[in-house]
PDB file of C-alpha atoms in Angstrom:
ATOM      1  CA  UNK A   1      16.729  16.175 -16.561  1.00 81.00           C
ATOM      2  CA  UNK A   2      13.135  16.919 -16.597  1.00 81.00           C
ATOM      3  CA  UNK A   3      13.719  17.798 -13.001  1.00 86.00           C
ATOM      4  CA  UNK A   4      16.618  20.113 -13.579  1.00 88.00           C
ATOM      5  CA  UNK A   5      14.745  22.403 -15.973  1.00 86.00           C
ATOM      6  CA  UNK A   6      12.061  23.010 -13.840  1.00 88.00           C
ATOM      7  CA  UNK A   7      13.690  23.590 -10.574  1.00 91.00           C
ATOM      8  CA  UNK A   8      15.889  26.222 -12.935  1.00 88.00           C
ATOM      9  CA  UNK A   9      12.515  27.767 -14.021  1.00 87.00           C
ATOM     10  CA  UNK A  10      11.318  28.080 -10.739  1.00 88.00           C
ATOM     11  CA  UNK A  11      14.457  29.539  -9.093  1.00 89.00           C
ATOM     12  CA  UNK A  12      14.665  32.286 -11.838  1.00 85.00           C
ATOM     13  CA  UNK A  13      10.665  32.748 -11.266  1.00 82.00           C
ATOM     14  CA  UNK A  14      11.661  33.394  -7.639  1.00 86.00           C
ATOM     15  CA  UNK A  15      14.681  35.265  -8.050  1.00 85.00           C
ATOM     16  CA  UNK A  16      12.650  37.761 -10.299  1.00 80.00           C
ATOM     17  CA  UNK A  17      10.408  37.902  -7.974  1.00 78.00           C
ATOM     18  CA  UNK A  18      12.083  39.193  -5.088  1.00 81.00           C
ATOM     19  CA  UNK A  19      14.034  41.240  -7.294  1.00 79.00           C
ATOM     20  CA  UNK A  20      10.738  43.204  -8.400  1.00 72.00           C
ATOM     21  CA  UNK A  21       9.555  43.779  -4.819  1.00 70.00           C
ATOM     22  CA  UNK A  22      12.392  44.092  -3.543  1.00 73.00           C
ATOM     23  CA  UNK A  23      12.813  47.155  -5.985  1.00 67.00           C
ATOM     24  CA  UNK A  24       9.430  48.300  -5.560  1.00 63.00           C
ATOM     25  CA  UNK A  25       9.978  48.221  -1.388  1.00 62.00           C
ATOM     26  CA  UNK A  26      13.349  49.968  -2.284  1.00 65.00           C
ATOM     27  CA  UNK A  27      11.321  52.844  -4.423  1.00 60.00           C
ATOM     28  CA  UNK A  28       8.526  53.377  -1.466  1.00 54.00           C
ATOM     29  CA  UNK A  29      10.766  53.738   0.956  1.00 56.00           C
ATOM     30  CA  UNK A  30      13.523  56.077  -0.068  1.00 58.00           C
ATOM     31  CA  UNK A  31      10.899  57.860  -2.326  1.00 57.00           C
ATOM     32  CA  UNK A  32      13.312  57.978  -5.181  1.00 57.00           C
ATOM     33  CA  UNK A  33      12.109  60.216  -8.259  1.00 61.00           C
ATOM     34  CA  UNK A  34      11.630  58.416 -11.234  1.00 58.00           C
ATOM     35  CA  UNK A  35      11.255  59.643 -14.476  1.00 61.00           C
ATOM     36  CA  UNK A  36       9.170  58.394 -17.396  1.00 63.00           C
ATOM     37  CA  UNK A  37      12.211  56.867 -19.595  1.00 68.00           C
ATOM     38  CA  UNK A  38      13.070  54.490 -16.242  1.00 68.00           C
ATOM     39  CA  UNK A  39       9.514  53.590 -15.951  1.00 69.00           C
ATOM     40  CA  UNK A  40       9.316  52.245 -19.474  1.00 72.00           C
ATOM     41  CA  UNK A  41      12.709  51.094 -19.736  1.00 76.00           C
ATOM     42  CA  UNK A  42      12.024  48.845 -16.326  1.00 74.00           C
ATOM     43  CA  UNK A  43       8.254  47.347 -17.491  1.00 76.00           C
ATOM     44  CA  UNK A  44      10.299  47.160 -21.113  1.00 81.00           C
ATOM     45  CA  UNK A  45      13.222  44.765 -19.965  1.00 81.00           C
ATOM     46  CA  UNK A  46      10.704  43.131 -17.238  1.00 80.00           C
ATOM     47  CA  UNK A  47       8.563  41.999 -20.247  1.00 85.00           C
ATOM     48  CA  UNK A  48      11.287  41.077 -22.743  1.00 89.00           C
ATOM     49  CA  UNK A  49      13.607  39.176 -19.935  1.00 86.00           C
ATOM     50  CA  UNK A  50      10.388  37.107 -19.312  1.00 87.00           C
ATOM     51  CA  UNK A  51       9.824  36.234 -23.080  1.00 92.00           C
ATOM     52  CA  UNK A  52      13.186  35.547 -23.990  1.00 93.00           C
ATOM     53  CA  UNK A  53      14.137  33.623 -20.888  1.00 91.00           C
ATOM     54  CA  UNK A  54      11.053  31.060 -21.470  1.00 93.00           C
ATOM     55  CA  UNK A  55      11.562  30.916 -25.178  1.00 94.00           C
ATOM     56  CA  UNK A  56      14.949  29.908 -24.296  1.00 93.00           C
ATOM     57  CA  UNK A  57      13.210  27.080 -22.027  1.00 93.00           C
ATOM     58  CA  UNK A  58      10.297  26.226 -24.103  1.00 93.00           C
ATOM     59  CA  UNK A  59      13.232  25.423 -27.132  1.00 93.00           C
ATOM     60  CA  UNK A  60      15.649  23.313 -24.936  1.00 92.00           C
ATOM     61  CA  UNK A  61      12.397  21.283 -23.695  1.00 93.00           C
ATOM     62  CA  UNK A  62      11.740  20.941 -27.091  1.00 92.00           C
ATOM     63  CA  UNK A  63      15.283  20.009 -28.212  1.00 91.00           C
ATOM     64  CA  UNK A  64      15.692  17.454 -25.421  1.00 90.00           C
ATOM     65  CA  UNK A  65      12.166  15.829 -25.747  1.00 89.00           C
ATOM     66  CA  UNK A  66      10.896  16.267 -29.231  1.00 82.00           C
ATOM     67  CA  UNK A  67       7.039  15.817 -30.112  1.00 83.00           C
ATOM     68  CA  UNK A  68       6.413  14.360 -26.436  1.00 87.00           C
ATOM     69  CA  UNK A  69       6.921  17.961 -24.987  1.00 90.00           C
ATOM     70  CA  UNK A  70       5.205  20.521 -27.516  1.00 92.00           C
ATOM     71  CA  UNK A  71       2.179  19.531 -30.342  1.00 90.00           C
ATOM     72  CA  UNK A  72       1.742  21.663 -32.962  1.00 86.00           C
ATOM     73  CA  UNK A  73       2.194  21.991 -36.755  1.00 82.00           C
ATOM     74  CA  UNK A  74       5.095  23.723 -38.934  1.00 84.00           C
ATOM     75  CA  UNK A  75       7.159  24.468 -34.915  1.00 90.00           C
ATOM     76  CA  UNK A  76      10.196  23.646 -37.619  1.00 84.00           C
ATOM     77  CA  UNK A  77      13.004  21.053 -38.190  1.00 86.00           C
ATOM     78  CA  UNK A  78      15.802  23.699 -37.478  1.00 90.00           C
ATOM     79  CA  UNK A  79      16.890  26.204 -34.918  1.00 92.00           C
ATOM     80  CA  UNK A  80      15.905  29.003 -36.299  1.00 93.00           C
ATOM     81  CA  UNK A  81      12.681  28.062 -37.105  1.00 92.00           C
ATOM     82  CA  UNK A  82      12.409  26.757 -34.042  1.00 93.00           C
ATOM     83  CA  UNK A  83      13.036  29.479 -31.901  1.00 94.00           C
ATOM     84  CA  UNK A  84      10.916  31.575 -33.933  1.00 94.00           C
ATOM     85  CA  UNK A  85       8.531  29.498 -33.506  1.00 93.00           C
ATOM     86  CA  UNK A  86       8.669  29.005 -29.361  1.00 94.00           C
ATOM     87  CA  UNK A  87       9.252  33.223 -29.482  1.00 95.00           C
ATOM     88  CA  UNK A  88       5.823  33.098 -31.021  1.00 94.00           C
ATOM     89  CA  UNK A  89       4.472  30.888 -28.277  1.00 94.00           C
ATOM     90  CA  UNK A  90       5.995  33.134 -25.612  1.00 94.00           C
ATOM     91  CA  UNK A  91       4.792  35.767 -26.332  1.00 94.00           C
ATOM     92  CA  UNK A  92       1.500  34.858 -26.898  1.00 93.00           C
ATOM     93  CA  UNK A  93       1.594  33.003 -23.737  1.00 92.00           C
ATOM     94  CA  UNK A  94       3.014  36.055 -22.018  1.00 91.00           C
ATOM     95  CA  UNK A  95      -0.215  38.174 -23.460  1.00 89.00           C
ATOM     96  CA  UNK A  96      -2.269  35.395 -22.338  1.00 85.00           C
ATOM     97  CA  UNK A  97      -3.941  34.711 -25.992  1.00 86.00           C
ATOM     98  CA  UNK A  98      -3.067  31.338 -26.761  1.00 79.00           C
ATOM     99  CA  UNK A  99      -4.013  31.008 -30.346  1.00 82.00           C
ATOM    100  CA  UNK A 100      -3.712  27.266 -29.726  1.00 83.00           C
ATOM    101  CA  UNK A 101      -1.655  26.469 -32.527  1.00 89.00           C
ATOM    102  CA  UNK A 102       1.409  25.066 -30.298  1.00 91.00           C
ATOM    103  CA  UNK A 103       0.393  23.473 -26.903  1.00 92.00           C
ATOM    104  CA  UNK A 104       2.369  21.908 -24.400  1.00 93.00           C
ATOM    105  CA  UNK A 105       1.917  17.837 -24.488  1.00 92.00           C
ATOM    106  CA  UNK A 106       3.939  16.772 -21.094  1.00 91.00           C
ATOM    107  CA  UNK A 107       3.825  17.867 -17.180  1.00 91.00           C
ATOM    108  CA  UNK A 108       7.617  19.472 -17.867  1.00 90.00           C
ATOM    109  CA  UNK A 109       6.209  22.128 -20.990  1.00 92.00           C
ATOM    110  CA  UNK A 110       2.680  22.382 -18.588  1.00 93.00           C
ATOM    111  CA  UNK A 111       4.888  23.482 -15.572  1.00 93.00           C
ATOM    112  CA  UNK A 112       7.090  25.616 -17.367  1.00 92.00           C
ATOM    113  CA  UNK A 113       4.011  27.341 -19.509  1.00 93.00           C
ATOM    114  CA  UNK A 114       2.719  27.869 -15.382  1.00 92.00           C
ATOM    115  CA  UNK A 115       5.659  29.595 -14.603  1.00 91.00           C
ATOM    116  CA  UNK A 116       5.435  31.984 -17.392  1.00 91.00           C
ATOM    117  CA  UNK A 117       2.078  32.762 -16.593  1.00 91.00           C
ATOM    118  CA  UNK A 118       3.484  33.615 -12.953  1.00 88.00           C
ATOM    119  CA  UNK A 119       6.250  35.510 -14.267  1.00 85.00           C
ATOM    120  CA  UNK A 120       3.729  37.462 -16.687  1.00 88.00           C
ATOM    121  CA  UNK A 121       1.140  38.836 -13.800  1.00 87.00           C
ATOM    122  CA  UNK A 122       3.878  39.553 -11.481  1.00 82.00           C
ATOM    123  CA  UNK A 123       5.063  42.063 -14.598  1.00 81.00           C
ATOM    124  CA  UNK A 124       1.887  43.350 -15.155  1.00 82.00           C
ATOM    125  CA  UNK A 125       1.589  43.733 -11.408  1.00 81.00           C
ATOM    126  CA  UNK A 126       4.693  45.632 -11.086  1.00 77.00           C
ATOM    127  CA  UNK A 127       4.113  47.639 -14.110  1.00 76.00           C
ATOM    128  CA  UNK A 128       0.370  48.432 -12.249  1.00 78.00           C
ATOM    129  CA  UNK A 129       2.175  49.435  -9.050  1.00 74.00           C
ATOM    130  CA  UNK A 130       4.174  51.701 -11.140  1.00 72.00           C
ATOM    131  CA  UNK A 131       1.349  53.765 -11.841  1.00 70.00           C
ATOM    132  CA  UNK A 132       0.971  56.066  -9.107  1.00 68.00           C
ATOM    133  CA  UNK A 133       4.460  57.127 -10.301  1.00 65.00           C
ATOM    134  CA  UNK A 134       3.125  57.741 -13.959  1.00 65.00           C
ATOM    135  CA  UNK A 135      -0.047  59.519 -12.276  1.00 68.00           C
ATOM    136  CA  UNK A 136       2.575  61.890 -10.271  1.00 67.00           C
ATOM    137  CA  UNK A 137       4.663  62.351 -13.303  1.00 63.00           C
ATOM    138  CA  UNK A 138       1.944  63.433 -15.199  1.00 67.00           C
ATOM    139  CA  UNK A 139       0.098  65.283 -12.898  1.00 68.00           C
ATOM    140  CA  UNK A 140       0.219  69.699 -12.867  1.00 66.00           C
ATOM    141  CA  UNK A 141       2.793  70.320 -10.314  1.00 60.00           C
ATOM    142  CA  UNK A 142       3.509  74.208  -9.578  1.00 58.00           C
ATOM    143  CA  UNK A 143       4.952  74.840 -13.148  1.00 52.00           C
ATOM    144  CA  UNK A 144       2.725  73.560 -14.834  1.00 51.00           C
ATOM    145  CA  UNK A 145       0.106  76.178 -13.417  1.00 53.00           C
ATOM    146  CA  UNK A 146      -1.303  78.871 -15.756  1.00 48.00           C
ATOM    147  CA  UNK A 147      -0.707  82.363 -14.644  1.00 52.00           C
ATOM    148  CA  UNK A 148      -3.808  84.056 -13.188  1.00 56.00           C
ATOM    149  CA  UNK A 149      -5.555  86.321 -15.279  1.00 50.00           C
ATOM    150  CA  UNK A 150      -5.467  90.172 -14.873  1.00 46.00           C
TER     151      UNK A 150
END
């Protein structure tokens, strides 16, 4: 089972991968215009698919192995609480803090905490190779040109 989940993570890591550059190769070479609202709206979903997806994980590990997969005080006795709780880990995974407060325990919650970490700097990366369409967004283009003085 342990197995299972991990080759799942991975796939999805890889899929997601490929799907990013294969977007970003897509974007260089038919120089499509983007515009600000599809910039943010991509990096947006890019960031929230990753957090979602591994607290989805992180809870299922934690539903199918208990204590042996995740350590940590008040992660909850229900659902709820406990997705709340492995959102909060996520995330904080995801913005490489780690307050420390839940840590993965077993090699299946230490792989999959790996492959968020992946999935995290290949959405900063792509959100960084996004910038040179910010920087042409925002730079003065011939309208934005004040008209020459008399």
């Amino acid at each position: 089972m342990r197995a299972l989940i991990l080759l799942f993570c991975l796939a999805s890591v890889i899929f997601y991968i490929l799907y990013i550059f294969n977007g970003i190769a897509e974007s260089a070479l038919k120089k499509r215009k983007f515009y600000m609202k599809t910039l943010l709206i991509r990096i947006s979903a890019a960031a929230l698919m990753c957090v979602c997806f591994f607290t989805i994980i992180y809870t299922s590990i934690y539903k199918l192995f208990g204590q042996n997969a995740f350590d940590g005080e008040n992660i909850g006795s229900d659902l709820v609480s406990q997705l709340v709780s492995f959102l909060y880990f996520s995330v904080a995974t995801f913005a490489t803090v780690g307050y420390g407060d839940i840590s993965p325990v077993d090699s299946t919650s230490r792989l999959a905490v790996i492959m968020e970490i992946c999935f995290s700097f290949i959405t900063v990366a792509y959100a960084l190779s996004m910038l040179t369409e910010f920087r042409r967004i925002f730079s003065p283009g011939p309208d934005d040109k004040l008209p020459e003085e008399l």
